[in-house]
Amino acid sequence: MASAGKTFIVEHLDEELGPWSELEYLAIAAESEETNSKFILSCLPPNFQVPPALSASKAFTAEHRGVEELYAGQKSRVCLLDPAAAKDLAPEDGETFDAFLFGGILGDDPPRDRTSELRKKGFEGRRLGPKQMTTDTAVRVTRIVVQDKIVSLDQVPYLDFPELKFNDHESTQMPFRYVTGADGKPIMPKGMVELIQKDADKSVDDLF
Ligand SMILES: C[S@@+](CC[C@H](N)C(=O)[O-])C[C@H]1O[C@@H](n2cnc3c(N)ncnc32)[C@H](O)[C@@H]1O
């Protein structure tokens, strides 16, 4: 049986909202609504424009305050998902923590450890295995382990570094770990494959 809905906090660490992050946040909002959990996008700069599709989600809250202020006095109930943590996330962490904190950062290759900006705040950390995930994937895996409690971390179906094939001549390899769906394909936010292809075409055009 699924345990009580958790709160997933993404502390937005970039000044602006790029199109990749927007699609990731929309995916987190949609899945949070479907699974009775909450999604807080925190630390938003004063002039941040929340996309209407995100505000429309019942699970979503936009917050200008940072996680330290939001959870003042309840710090021990917040778990930071941290690629450098000593311990991996386990289903029992669903009993210890109410809120799970993620860096609102785009993945980079090689990883630049920007999660360290949140580590400094002193929340207890858990790792999601050794491979870098996109923020929406990290939230998805955390929810599967601590809320759905169907499987432990190592039983989640993954695909590492999938190749996206656009046509006979164009493909790109994603340097991240993804959860796979029932069709065996990596789960990605709606519109992400098209955005990746558009960005790939743009970088080729920029060469000429
Ligand atoms: C795209 S990742 C950013 C990783 C990035 N390269 C960095 O500079 O830290 C965004 C967020 O997802 C979570 N995350 C991704 N992979 C993870 C892993 N293997 N273990 C724990 N958390 C992870 C972290 O909260 C991280 O801040």
Tab-separated table of C-alpha atoms and ligand atoms in Angstrom:
chain	number	residue	atom	x	y	z
A	1	MET	CA	0.000	0.000	0.000
A	2	ALA	CA	1.277	3.497	-0.829
A	3	SER	CA	2.248	5.586	2.222
A	4	ALA	CA	1.131	9.189	2.767
A	5	GLY	CA	1.936	11.666	0.003
A	6	LYS	CA	5.360	13.214	0.344
A	7	THR	CA	6.550	16.716	-0.444
A	8	PHE	CA	9.150	17.088	-3.186
A	9	ILE	CA	11.016	20.383	-3.019
A	10	VAL	CA	13.118	21.545	-5.926
A	11	GLU	CA	15.281	24.491	-4.903
A	12	HIS	CA	15.676	26.463	-8.118
A	13	LEU	CA	19.362	27.366	-8.358
A	14	ASP	CA	19.410	29.155	-11.716
A	15	GLU	CA	18.383	32.778	-12.325
A	16	GLU	CA	16.109	31.954	-15.225
A	17	LEU	CA	13.843	29.127	-16.243
A	18	GLY	CA	15.251	27.479	-19.360
A	19	PRO	CA	13.004	25.363	-21.624
A	20	TRP	CA	14.582	22.069	-20.417
A	21	SER	CA	13.936	22.924	-16.755
A	22	GLU	CA	10.402	24.023	-17.579
A	23	LEU	CA	9.583	20.627	-19.144
A	24	GLU	CA	11.194	18.817	-16.196
A	25	TYR	CA	9.156	20.850	-13.692
A	26	LEU	CA	5.933	20.266	-15.639
A	27	ALA	CA	6.614	16.498	-15.543
A	28	ILE	CA	7.234	16.625	-11.768
A	29	ALA	CA	4.006	18.605	-11.259
A	30	ALA	CA	1.922	16.194	-13.365
A	31	GLU	CA	3.280	13.085	-11.617
A	32	SER	CA	2.918	14.703	-8.173
A	33	GLU	CA	-0.736	15.404	-8.909
A	34	GLU	CA	-1.286	11.817	-10.101
A	35	THR	CA	0.343	10.341	-6.983
A	36	ASN	CA	-1.148	12.623	-4.365
A	37	SER	CA	2.141	14.259	-3.493
A	38	LYS	CA	3.181	17.908	-3.327
A	39	PHE	CA	5.726	19.750	-5.447
A	40	ILE	CA	7.272	22.981	-4.140
A	41	LEU	CA	9.551	25.009	-6.403
A	42	SER	CA	11.468	27.096	-3.881
A	43	CYS	CA	13.933	29.985	-3.817
A	44	LEU	CA	12.411	31.635	-6.888
A	45	PRO	CA	13.875	35.056	-7.762
A	46	PRO	CA	11.411	37.986	-7.312
A	47	ASN	CA	10.898	38.508	-11.052
A	48	PHE	CA	10.440	34.788	-11.826
A	49	GLN	CA	7.536	34.157	-14.196
A	50	VAL	CA	5.787	30.909	-13.267
A	51	PRO	CA	4.540	29.255	-16.496
A	52	PRO	CA	0.711	29.092	-16.456
A	53	ALA	CA	0.728	25.306	-17.099
A	54	LEU	CA	2.763	24.848	-13.910
A	55	SER	CA	0.517	27.095	-11.775
A	56	ALA	CA	-2.470	25.123	-13.064
A	57	SER	CA	-1.302	21.959	-11.305
A	58	LYS	CA	-3.083	21.328	-7.996
A	59	ALA	CA	0.078	19.701	-6.603
A	60	PHE	CA	2.297	22.722	-7.313
A	61	THR	CA	3.371	25.641	-5.103
A	62	ALA	CA	5.741	28.442	-6.183
A	63	GLU	CA	7.819	29.799	-3.296
A	64	HIS	CA	10.187	32.737	-3.080
A	65	ARG	CA	11.437	31.485	0.287
A	66	GLY	CA	14.253	28.967	0.407
A	67	VAL	CA	14.000	25.527	1.971
A	68	GLU	CA	15.815	26.601	5.157
A	69	GLU	CA	13.118	29.164	5.886
A	70	LEU	CA	10.271	26.878	4.828
A	71	TYR	CA	11.442	24.068	7.087
A	72	ALA	CA	12.897	26.125	9.962
A	73	GLY	CA	12.580	23.972	13.080
A	74	GLN	CA	11.830	20.821	11.054
A	75	LYS	CA	15.189	20.383	9.368
A	76	SER	CA	15.481	16.736	10.425
A	77	ARG	CA	12.332	15.902	8.383
A	78	VAL	CA	14.017	17.003	5.123
A	79	CYS	CA	16.273	14.702	3.093
A	80	LEU	CA	18.620	16.127	0.449
A	81	LEU	CA	19.079	13.886	-2.579
A	82	ASP	CA	22.785	14.217	-3.033
A	83	PRO	CA	24.995	12.354	-5.556
A	84	ALA	CA	27.854	12.611	-3.011
A	85	ALA	CA	25.942	11.236	0.026
A	86	ALA	CA	27.455	8.272	1.863
A	87	LYS	CA	24.158	6.343	2.126
A	88	ASP	CA	21.746	5.260	-0.627
A	89	LEU	CA	18.020	6.044	-0.327
A	90	ALA	CA	15.955	3.186	1.165
A	91	PRO	CA	12.168	2.622	1.528
A	92	GLU	CA	12.437	3.181	5.334
A	93	ASP	CA	13.526	6.768	4.629
A	94	GLY	CA	9.842	7.316	3.852
A	95	GLU	CA	9.213	6.987	7.624
A	96	THR	CA	12.108	9.259	8.653
A	97	PHE	CA	11.510	12.152	6.240
A	98	ASP	CA	8.413	14.078	5.074
A	99	ALA	CA	10.135	16.192	2.450
A	100	PHE	CA	12.759	15.394	-0.182
A	101	LEU	CA	14.969	18.147	-1.524
A	102	PHE	CA	16.565	18.333	-4.997
A	103	GLY	CA	18.790	20.779	-6.798
A	104	GLY	CA	16.910	22.644	-9.525
A	105	ILE	CA	19.905	22.398	-11.836
A	106	LEU	CA	20.275	21.041	-15.329
A	107	GLY	CA	22.426	17.944	-15.614
A	108	ASP	CA	25.940	18.513	-16.863
A	109	ASP	CA	28.630	16.238	-18.176
A	110	PRO	CA	30.954	15.922	-16.342
A	111	PRO	CA	28.866	16.828	-13.254
A	112	ARG	CA	29.957	20.088	-11.586
A	113	ASP	CA	28.584	19.210	-8.129
A	114	ARG	CA	26.293	22.201	-7.848
A	115	THR	CA	24.282	20.132	-5.345
A	116	SER	CA	27.037	21.258	-2.934
A	117	GLU	CA	25.142	24.600	-2.671
A	118	LEU	CA	22.370	22.689	-0.861
A	119	ARG	CA	24.743	20.314	1.003
A	120	LYS	CA	26.182	23.358	2.809
A	121	LYS	CA	22.785	23.909	4.463
A	122	GLY	CA	23.284	20.756	6.552
A	123	PHE	CA	20.296	18.567	5.579
A	124	GLU	CA	20.767	14.817	5.876
A	125	GLY	CA	21.707	13.371	2.474
A	126	ARG	CA	20.892	10.232	0.507
A	127	ARG	CA	22.282	9.070	-2.831
A	128	LEU	CA	20.243	7.558	-5.674
A	129	GLY	CA	23.011	5.265	-6.841
A	130	PRO	CA	26.210	6.166	-8.680
A	131	LYS	CA	24.847	7.681	-11.910
A	132	GLN	CA	23.698	11.236	-12.550
A	133	MET	CA	19.945	11.617	-13.161
A	134	THR	CA	17.916	14.532	-14.464
A	135	THR	CA	15.957	16.335	-11.732
A	136	ASP	CA	12.598	14.849	-12.814
A	137	THR	CA	14.143	11.351	-12.884
A	138	ALA	CA	15.608	11.867	-9.390
A	139	VAL	CA	12.152	12.899	-8.084
A	140	ARG	CA	10.526	9.906	-9.870
A	141	VAL	CA	12.985	7.411	-8.363
A	142	THR	CA	12.630	8.933	-4.877
A	143	ARG	CA	8.838	8.710	-5.091
A	144	ILE	CA	8.962	5.069	-6.238
A	145	VAL	CA	11.229	4.131	-3.310
A	146	VAL	CA	9.832	6.170	-0.388
A	147	GLN	CA	6.182	6.652	-1.309
A	148	ASP	CA	5.104	3.773	-3.549
A	149	LYS	CA	7.514	1.439	-1.691
A	150	ILE	CA	7.035	-1.106	-4.481
A	151	VAL	CA	10.730	-1.640	-4.962
A	152	SER	CA	14.051	-0.736	-3.425
A	153	LEU	CA	16.481	1.556	-5.227
A	154	ASP	CA	18.346	-1.214	-7.058
A	155	GLN	CA	15.095	-2.784	-8.329
A	156	VAL	CA	13.848	0.325	-10.123
A	157	PRO	CA	14.026	-0.365	-13.890
A	158	TYR	CA	16.757	1.874	-15.317
A	159	LEU	CA	18.364	2.657	-18.635
A	160	ASP	CA	21.765	4.354	-18.633
A	161	PHE	CA	22.936	6.778	-21.305
A	162	PRO	CA	20.172	6.062	-23.864
A	163	GLU	CA	20.708	6.976	-27.491
A	164	LEU	CA	17.899	9.043	-29.002
A	165	LYS	CA	17.643	8.310	-32.694
A	166	PHE	CA	15.866	11.091	-34.632
A	167	ASN	CA	16.304	9.650	-38.120
A	168	ASP	CA	18.808	7.557	-40.140
A	169	HIS	CA	21.506	10.205	-39.811
A	170	GLU	CA	20.855	11.984	-36.522
A	171	SER	CA	21.077	10.649	-32.991
A	172	THR	CA	22.308	11.843	-29.648
A	173	GLN	CA	23.357	10.076	-26.479
A	174	MET	CA	22.026	11.348	-23.167
A	175	PRO	CA	24.657	11.244	-20.392
A	176	PHE	CA	22.127	10.362	-17.643
A	177	ARG	CA	20.341	7.445	-16.005
A	178	TYR	CA	16.571	7.222	-16.658
A	179	VAL	CA	13.702	5.116	-15.323
A	180	THR	CA	12.121	2.964	-18.041
A	181	GLY	CA	8.390	2.707	-18.682
A	182	ALA	CA	6.344	-0.408	-19.470
A	183	ASP	CA	7.543	-0.120	-23.109
A	184	GLY	CA	11.189	-0.332	-22.014
A	185	LYS	CA	11.841	3.236	-23.174
A	186	PRO	CA	13.338	5.936	-20.929
A	187	ILE	CA	10.692	8.094	-19.254
A	188	MET	CA	11.253	11.706	-20.290
A	189	PRO	CA	9.127	14.830	-19.866
A	190	LYS	CA	6.532	15.460	-22.575
A	191	GLY	CA	8.150	17.436	-25.428
A	192	MET	CA	11.736	16.748	-24.265
A	193	VAL	CA	12.803	14.562	-27.216
A	194	GLU	CA	11.581	17.250	-29.655
A	195	LEU	CA	13.431	19.954	-27.680
A	196	ILE	CA	16.657	17.915	-27.668
A	197	GLN	CA	16.370	17.416	-31.443
A	198	LYS	CA	15.726	21.141	-31.981
A	199	ASP	CA	18.767	22.041	-29.855
A	200	ALA	CA	20.918	19.487	-31.720
A	201	ASP	CA	19.811	20.933	-35.104
A	202	LYS	CA	20.599	24.455	-33.830
A	203	SER	CA	24.153	23.500	-32.814
A	204	VAL	CA	24.737	21.959	-36.258
A	205	ASP	CA	23.378	25.141	-37.929
A	206	ASP	CA	25.678	27.269	-35.728
A	207	LEU	CA	28.661	25.492	-37.305
A	208	PHE	CA	27.891	27.080	-40.703
B	1	LIG	C1	20.676	17.053	-12.837
B	1	LIG	S1	21.051	16.723	-11.167
B	1	LIG	C2	22.390	17.827	-10.926
B	1	LIG	C3	23.644	17.106	-10.793
B	1	LIG	C4	24.687	18.123	-11.107
B	1	LIG	N1	25.577	17.691	-12.107
B	1	LIG	C5	25.358	18.757	-9.922
B	1	LIG	O1	26.038	19.705	-10.244
B	1	LIG	O2	25.184	18.409	-8.760
B	1	LIG	C6	19.770	17.591	-10.311
B	1	LIG	C7	19.452	17.072	-8.923
B	1	LIG	O3	18.985	15.722	-8.985
B	1	LIG	C8	19.401	14.991	-7.833
B	1	LIG	N2	20.217	13.843	-8.286
B	1	LIG	C9	20.550	13.511	-9.562
B	1	LIG	N3	21.252	12.362	-9.601
B	1	LIG	C10	21.379	11.938	-8.304
B	1	LIG	C11	21.991	10.812	-7.670
B	1	LIG	N4	22.613	9.870	-8.360
B	1	LIG	N5	21.904	10.732	-6.313
B	1	LIG	C12	21.264	11.686	-5.589
B	1	LIG	N6	20.661	12.761	-6.126
B	1	LIG	C13	20.706	12.889	-7.468
B	1	LIG	C14	20.175	15.969	-6.943
B	1	LIG	O4	19.304	16.527	-5.982
B	1	LIG	C15	20.640	17.022	-7.959
B	1	LIG	O5	20.879	18.283	-7.345
